[in-house]
mmCIF file of C-alpha atoms in Angstrom:
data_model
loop_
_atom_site.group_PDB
_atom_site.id
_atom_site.type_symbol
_atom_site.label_atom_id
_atom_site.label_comp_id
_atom_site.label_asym_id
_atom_site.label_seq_id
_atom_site.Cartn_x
_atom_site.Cartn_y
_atom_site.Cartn_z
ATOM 1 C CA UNK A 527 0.000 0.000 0.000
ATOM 2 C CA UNK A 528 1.075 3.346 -0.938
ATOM 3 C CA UNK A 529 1.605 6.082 1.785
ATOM 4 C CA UNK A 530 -0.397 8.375 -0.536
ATOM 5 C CA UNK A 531 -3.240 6.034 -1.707
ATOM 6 C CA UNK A 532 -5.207 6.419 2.097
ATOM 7 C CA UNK A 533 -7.492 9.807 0.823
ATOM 8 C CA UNK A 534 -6.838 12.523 3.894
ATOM 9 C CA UNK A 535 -9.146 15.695 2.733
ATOM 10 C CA UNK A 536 -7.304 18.380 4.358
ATOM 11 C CA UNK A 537 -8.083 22.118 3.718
ATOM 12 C CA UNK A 538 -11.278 21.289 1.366
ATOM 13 C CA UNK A 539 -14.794 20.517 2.128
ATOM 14 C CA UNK A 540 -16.458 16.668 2.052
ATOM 15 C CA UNK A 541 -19.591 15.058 1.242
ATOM 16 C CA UNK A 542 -20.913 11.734 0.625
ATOM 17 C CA UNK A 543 -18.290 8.513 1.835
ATOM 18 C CA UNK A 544 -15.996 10.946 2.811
ATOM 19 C CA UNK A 545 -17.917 13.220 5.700
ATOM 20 C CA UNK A 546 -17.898 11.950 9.193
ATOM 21 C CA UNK A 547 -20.056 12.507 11.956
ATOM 22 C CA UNK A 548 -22.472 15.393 12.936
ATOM 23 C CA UNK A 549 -25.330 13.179 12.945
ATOM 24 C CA UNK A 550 -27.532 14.403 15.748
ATOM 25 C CA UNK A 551 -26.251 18.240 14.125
ATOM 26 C CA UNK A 552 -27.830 17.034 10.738
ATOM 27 C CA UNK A 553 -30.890 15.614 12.534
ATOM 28 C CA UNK A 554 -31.556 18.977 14.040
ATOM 29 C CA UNK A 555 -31.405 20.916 10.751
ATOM 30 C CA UNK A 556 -33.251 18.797 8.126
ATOM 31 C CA UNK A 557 -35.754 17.214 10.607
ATOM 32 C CA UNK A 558 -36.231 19.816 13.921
ATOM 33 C CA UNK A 559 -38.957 22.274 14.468
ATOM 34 C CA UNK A 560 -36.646 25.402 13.351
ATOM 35 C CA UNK A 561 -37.146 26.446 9.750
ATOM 36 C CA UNK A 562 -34.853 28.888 10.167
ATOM 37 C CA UNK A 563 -30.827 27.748 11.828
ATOM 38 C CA UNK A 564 -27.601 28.876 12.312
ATOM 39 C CA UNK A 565 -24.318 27.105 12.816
ATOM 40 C CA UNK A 566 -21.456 28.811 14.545
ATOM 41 C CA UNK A 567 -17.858 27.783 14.067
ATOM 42 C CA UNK A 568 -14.412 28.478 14.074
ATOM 43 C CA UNK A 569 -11.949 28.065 10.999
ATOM 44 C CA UNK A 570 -11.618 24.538 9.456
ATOM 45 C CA UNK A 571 -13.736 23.032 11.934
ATOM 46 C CA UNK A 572 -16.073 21.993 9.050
ATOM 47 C CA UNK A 573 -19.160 24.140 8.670
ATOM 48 C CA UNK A 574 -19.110 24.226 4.724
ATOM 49 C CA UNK A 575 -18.531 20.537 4.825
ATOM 50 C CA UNK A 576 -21.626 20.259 6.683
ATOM 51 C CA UNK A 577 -23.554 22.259 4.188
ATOM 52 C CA UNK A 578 -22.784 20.314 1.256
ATOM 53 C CA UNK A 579 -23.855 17.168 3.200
ATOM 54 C CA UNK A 580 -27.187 18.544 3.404
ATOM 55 C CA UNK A 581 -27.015 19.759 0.434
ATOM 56 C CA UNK A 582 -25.695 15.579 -0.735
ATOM 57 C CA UNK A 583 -28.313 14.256 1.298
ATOM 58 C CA UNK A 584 -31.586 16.924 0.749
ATOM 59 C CA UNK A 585 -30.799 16.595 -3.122
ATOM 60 C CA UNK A 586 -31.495 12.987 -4.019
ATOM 61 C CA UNK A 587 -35.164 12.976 -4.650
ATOM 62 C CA UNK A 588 -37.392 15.792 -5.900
ATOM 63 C CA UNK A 589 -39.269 16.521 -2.745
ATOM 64 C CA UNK A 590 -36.241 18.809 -1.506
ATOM 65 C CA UNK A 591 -34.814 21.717 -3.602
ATOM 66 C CA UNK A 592 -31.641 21.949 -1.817
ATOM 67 C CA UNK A 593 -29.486 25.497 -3.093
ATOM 68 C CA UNK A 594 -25.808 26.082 -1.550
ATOM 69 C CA UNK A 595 -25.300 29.880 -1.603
ATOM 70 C CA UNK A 596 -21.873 30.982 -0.846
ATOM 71 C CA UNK A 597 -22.168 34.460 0.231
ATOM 72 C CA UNK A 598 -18.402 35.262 0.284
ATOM 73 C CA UNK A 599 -17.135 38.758 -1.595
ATOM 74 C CA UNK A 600 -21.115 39.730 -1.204
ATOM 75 C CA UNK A 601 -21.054 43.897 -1.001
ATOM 76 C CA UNK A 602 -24.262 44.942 -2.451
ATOM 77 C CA UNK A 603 -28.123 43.475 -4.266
ATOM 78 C CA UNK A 604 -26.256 43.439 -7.201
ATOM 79 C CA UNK A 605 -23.298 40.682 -5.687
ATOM 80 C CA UNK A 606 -26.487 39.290 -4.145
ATOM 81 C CA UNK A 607 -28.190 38.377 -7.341
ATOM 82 C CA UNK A 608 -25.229 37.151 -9.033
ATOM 83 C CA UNK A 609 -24.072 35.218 -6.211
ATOM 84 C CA UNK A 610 -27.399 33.456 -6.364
ATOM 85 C CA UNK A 611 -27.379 32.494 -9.680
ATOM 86 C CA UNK A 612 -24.048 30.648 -9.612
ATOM 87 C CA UNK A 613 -26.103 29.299 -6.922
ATOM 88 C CA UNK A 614 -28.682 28.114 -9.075
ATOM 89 C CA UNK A 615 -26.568 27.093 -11.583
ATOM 90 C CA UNK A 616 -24.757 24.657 -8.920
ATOM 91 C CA UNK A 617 -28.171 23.474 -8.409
ATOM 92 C CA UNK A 618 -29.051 22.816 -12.007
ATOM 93 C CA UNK A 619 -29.580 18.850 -11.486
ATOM 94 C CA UNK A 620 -31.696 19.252 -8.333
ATOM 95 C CA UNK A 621 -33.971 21.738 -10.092
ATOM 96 C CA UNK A 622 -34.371 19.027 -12.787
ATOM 97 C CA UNK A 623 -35.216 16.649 -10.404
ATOM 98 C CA UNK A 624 -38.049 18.426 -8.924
ATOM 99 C CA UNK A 625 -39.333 19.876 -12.664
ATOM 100 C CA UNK A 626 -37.942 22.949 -13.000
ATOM 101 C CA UNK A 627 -35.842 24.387 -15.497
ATOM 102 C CA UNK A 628 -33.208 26.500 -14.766
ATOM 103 C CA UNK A 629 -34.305 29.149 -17.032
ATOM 104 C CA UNK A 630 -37.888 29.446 -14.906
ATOM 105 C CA UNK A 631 -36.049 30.940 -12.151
ATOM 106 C CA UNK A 632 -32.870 33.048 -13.492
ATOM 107 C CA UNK A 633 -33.085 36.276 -13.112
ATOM 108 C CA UNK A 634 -30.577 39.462 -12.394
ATOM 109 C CA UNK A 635 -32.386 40.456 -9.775
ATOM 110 C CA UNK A 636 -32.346 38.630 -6.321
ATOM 111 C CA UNK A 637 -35.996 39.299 -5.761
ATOM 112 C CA UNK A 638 -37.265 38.314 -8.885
ATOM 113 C CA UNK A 639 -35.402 35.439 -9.252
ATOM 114 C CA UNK A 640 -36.682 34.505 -5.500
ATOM 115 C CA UNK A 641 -40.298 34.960 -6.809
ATOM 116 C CA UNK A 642 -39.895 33.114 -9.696
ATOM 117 C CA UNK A 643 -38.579 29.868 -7.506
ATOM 118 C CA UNK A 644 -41.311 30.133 -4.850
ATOM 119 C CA UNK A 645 -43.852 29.610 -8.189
ATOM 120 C CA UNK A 646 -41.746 26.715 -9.456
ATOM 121 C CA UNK A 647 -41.408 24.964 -6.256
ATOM 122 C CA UNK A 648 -45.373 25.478 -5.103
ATOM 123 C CA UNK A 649 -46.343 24.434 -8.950
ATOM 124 C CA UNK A 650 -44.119 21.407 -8.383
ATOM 125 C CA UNK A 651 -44.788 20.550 -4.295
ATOM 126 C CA UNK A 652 -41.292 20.536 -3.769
ATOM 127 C CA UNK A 653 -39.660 22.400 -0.647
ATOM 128 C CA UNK A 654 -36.621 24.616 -0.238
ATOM 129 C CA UNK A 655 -33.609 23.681 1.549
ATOM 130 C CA UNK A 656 -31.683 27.318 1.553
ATOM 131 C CA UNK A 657 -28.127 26.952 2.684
ATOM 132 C CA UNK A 658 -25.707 29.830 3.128
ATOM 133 C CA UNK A 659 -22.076 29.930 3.589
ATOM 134 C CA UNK A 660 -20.019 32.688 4.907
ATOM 135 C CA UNK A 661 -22.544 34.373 6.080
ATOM 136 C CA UNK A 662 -20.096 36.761 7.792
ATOM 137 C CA UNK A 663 -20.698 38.881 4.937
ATOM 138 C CA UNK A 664 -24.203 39.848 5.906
ATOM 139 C CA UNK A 665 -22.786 42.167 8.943
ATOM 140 C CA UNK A 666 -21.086 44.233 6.011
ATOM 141 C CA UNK A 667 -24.045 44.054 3.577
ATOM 142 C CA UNK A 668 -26.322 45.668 6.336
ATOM 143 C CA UNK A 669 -23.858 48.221 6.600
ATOM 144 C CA UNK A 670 -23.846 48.976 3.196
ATOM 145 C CA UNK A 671 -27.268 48.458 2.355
ATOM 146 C CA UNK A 672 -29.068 48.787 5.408
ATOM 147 C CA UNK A 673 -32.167 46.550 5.824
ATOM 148 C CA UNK A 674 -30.921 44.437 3.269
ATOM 149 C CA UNK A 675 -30.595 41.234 4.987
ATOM 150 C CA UNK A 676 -34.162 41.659 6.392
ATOM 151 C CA UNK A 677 -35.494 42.074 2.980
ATOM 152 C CA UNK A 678 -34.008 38.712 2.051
ATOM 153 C CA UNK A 679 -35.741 36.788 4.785
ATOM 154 C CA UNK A 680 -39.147 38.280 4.600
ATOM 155 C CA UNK A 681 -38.438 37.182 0.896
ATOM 156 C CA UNK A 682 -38.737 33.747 1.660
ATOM 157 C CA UNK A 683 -41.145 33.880 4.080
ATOM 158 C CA UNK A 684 -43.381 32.797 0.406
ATOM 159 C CA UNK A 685 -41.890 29.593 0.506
ATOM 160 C CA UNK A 686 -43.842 27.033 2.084
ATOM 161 C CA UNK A 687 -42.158 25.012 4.508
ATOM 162 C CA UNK A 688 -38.819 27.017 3.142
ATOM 163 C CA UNK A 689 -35.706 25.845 5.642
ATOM 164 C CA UNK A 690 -32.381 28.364 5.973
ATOM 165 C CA UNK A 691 -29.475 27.650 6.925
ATOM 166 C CA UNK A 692 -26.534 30.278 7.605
ATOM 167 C CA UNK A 693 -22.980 29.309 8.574
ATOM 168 C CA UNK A 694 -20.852 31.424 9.708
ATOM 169 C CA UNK A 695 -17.709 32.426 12.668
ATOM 170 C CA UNK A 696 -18.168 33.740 16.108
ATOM 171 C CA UNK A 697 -18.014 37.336 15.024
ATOM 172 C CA UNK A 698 -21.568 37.581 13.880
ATOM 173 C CA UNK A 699 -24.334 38.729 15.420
ATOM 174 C CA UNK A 700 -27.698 37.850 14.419
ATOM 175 C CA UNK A 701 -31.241 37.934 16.135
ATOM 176 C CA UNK A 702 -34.443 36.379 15.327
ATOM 177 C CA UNK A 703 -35.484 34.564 13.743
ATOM 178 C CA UNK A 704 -31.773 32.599 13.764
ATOM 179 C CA UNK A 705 -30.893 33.017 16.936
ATOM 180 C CA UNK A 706 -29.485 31.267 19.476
ATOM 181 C CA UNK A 707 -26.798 29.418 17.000
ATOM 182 C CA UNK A 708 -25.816 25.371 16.717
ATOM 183 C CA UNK A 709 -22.294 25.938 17.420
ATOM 184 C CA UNK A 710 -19.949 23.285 16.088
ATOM 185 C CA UNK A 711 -16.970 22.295 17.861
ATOM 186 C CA UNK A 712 -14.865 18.783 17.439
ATOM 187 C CA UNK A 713 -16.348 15.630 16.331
ATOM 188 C CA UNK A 714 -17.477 12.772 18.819
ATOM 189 C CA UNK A 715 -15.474 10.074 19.958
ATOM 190 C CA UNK A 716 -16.876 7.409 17.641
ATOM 191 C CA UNK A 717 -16.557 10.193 14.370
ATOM 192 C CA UNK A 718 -13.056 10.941 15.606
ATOM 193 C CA UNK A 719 -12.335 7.307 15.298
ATOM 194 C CA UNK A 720 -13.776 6.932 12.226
ATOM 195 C CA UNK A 721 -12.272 9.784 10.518
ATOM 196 C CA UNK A 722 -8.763 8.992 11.854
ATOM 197 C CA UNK A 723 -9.375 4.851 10.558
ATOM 198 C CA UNK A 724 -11.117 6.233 7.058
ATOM 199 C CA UNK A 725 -13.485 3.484 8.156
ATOM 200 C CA UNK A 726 -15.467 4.833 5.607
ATOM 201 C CA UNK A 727 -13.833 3.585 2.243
ATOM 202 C CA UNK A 728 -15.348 1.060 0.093
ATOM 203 C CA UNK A 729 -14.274 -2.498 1.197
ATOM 204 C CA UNK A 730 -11.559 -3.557 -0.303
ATOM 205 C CA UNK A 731 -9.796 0.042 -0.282
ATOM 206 C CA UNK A 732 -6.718 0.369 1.266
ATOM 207 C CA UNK A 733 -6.997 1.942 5.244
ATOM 208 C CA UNK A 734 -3.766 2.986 7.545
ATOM 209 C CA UNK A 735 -2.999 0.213 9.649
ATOM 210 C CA UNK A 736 -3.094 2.218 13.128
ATOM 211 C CA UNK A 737 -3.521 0.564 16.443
ATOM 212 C CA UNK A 738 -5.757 1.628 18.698
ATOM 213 C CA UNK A 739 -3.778 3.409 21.372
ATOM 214 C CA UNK A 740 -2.352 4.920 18.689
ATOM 215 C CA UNK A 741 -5.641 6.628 17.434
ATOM 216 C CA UNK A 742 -6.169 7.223 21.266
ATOM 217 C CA UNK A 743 -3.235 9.447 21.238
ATOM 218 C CA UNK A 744 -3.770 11.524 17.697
ATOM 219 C CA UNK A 745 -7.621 12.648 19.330
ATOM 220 C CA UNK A 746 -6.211 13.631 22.690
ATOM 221 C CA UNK A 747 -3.351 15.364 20.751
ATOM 222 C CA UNK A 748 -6.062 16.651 18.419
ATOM 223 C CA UNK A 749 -8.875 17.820 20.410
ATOM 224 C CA UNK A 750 -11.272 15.600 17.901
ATOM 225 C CA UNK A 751 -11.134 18.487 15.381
ATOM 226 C CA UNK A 752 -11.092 17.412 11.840
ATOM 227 C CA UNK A 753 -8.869 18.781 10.134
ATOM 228 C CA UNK A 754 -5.795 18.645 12.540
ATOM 229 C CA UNK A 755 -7.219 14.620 13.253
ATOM 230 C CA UNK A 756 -6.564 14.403 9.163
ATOM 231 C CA UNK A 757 -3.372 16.242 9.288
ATOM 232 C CA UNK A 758 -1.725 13.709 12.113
ATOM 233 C CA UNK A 759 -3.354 10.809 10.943
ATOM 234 C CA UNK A 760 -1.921 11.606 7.671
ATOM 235 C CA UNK A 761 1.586 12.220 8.837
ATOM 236 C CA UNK A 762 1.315 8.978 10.679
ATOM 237 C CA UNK A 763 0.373 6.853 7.720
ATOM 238 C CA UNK A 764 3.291 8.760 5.807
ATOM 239 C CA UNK A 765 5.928 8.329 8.619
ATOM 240 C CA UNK A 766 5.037 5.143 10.203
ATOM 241 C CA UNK A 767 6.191 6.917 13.169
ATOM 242 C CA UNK A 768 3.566 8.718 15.371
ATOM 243 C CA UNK A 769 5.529 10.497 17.764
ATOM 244 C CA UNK A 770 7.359 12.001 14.695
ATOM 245 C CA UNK A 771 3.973 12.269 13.264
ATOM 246 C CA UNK A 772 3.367 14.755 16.495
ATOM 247 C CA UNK A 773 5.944 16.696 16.780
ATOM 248 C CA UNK A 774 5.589 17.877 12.879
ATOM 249 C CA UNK A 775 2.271 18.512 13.419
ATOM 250 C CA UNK A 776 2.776 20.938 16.384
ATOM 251 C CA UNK A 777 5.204 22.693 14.696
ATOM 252 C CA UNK A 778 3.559 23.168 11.152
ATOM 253 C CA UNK A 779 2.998 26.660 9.961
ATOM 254 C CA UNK A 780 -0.340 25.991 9.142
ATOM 255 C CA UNK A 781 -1.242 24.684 12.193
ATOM 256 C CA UNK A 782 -0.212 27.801 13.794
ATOM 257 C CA UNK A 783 -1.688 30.098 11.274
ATOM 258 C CA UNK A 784 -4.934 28.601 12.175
ATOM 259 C CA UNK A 785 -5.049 28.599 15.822
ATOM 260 C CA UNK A 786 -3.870 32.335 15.501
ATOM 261 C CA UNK A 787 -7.180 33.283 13.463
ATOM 262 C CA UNK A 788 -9.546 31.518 15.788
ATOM 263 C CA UNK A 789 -7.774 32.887 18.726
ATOM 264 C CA UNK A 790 -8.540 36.369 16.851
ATOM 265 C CA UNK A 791 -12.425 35.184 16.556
ATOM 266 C CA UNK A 792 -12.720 35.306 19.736
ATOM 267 C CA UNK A 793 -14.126 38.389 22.351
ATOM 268 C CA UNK A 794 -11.250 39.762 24.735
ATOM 269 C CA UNK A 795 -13.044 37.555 27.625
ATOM 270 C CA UNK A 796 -13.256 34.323 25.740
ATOM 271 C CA UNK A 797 -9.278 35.303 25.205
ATOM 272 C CA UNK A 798 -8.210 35.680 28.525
ATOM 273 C CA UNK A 799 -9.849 32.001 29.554
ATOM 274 C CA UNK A 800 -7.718 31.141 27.094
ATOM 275 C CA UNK A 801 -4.465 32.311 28.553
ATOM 276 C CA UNK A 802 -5.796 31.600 31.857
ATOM 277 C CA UNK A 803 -6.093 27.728 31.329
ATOM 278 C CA UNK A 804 -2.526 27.670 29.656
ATOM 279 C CA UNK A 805 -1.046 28.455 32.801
ATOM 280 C CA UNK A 806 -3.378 27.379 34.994
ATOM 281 C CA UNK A 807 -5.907 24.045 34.005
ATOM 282 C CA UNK A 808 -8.974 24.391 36.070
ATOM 283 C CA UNK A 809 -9.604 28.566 35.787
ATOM 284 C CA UNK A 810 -12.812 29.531 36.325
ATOM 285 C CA UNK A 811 -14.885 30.954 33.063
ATOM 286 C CA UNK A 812 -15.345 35.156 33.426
ATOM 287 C CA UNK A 813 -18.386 36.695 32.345
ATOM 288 C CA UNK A 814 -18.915 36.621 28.007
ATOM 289 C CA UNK A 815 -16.791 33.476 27.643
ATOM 290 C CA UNK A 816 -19.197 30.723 27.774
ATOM 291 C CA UNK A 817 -19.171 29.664 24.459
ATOM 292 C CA UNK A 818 -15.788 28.229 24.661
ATOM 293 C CA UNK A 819 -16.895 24.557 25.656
ATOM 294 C CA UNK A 820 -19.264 24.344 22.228
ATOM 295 C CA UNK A 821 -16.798 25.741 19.453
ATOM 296 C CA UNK A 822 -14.819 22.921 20.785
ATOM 297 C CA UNK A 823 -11.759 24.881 22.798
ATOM 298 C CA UNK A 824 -12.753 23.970 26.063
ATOM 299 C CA UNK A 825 -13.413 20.822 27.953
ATOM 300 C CA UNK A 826 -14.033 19.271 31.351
ATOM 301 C CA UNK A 827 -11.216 18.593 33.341
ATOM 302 C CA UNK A 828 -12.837 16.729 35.746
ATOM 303 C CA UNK A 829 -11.817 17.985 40.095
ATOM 304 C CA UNK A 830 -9.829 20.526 38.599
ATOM 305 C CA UNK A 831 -12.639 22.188 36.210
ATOM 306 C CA UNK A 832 -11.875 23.270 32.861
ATOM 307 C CA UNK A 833 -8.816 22.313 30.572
ATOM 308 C CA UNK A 834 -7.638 23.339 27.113
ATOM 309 C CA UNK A 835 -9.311 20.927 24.707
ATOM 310 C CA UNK A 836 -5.828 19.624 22.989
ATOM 311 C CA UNK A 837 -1.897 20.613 23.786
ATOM 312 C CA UNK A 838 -1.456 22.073 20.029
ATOM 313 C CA UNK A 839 -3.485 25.150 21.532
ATOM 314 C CA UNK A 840 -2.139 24.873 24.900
ATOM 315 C CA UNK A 841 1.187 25.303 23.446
ATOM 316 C CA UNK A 842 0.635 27.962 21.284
ATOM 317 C CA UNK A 843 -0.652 30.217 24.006
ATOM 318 C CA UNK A 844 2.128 29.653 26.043
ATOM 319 C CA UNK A 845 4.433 30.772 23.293
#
């Protein structure tokens, strides 16, 4: 076997064989009683993968007109409208699934082309599965075109039985009807397992032969978040040597780049826990930094309270 031939999917989003976990987080958003849901997550920690999952799973029969809207570089109605028909586009094949053609529903402006859609689908009994990534962008769109962002939602208001989905970091602020947000932190202990195994290849593919103390070591090194999980696990196939495997991984560039920007995500209270629990495992939680445990930076530390949830961050801080 091949060190490369085991397929690691670091730095790009997943769907289908190759996304893991978030089962009772996909539960909640195709089948709970909020038509409206927002997912909160730091960098990397797979919030677009999760979106094109839905999208994967929502898009195999006609019933479900799922449409993945990437809101990224959005300044205006006009980046809106375009933005949503590359969206549409994308979509093409689900559209034909549920009887509409794409030409139905294009349209230059956002509005229109939302109108035209809420016909289609009621004309055809299908539903809409609305999913937005980097939704970050709406904070600056309501700046520069206030009420903009309301306009959109009372939009689809039309659409029967219409779900939305926004993803986006910690910075943004939203209200009703989104709020409060499904944050995402690390993957469970089974997914973690999984992931790190690939136990989800077709039989007969090729999987790194790890043992299981082994895997035990890349979570707790890992804090069970995906892509650093991928990034060790890959290492360790490569290497055949995990501790080696390790120590490359805590010094990597990347992996430092990225615990910088979520550290910069972050309010100056959620910060200082931070710092606090580098020196000090077991520091209480000040006011404004409770969110800490569900991005997936914080964790139980049993008698002694709260710990750092893997040593990659732990380190950092202290440097």
């Amino acid at each position: 076997m091949s060190a490369g031939s085991v397929p690691f999917v670091i730095g790009q989003w997943v769907s289908g064989p190759r996304f893991y976990g978030r089962e009772a987080e996909i539960a909640e958003l195709l089948e709970g009683p909020r038509r409206r849901s927002w997912i909160v997550g730091l960098r990397r920690i797979g919030k677009t993968s999760l979106l094109k999952q839905l999208d994967h799973l929502a898009g195999r029969d006609g019933r479900c007109l799922p449409v993945f809207w990437d809101l990224q570089g959005v300044a205006g109605v006009a980046d809106l409208g375009l933005s949503f028909t590359d969206a549409l586009l994308d979509a093409e094949e689900s559209l034909e699934r549920c009887g509409i053609a794409l030409p139905e529903v294009e349209d230059p402006d956002l509005f229109t082309s939302l109108a035209r859609l809420a016909d289609a689908l009621e004309r055809s009994g299908a539903t809409l599965l609305l999913l937005c990534d980097e939704a970050d962008e709406l904070a600056g769109l309501d700046a520069a075109a206030p009420g903009l962002p309301g306009r959109l939602w009372q939009a689809l208001e039309v659409f029967p039985a219409a779900r939305v989905v926004l993803a986006s970091s910690p910075r943004l602020t939203l209200g009703e009807p989104f709020a409060p947000p499904l944050y995402l932190g690390g993957l469970t202990e089974d997914a973690a397992r999984a992931l790190v195994r690939q136990s989800r290849l077709p039989d007969g593919a090729p999987r790194p032969a790890f043992d299981d103390a082994g895997v035990e070591r890349v979570r707790t090194a890992c804090g069970d978040h995906p892509m650093l999980l991928q990034m060790a696990a890959k290492r360790w196939h490569e290497l055949g040597d995990l501790d080696e495997a390790l120590r490359q991984l805590a010094a990597d560039r990347t992996v430092q780049h990225l615990l910088a920007v979520d550290f910069d995500l972050l309010t100056a209270a959620e910060q200082a826990w931070l710092r606090a629990l580098a020196q000090e495992p077991g520091a209480a939680a000040p006011d404004g930094a409770g969110r800490l445990p569900a991005l997936g930076l914080v964790r139980p530390g049993g008698p002694a309270g709260w710990r750092l949830a893997h040593p990659l961050l732990a380190a950092w801080l202290r440097r």
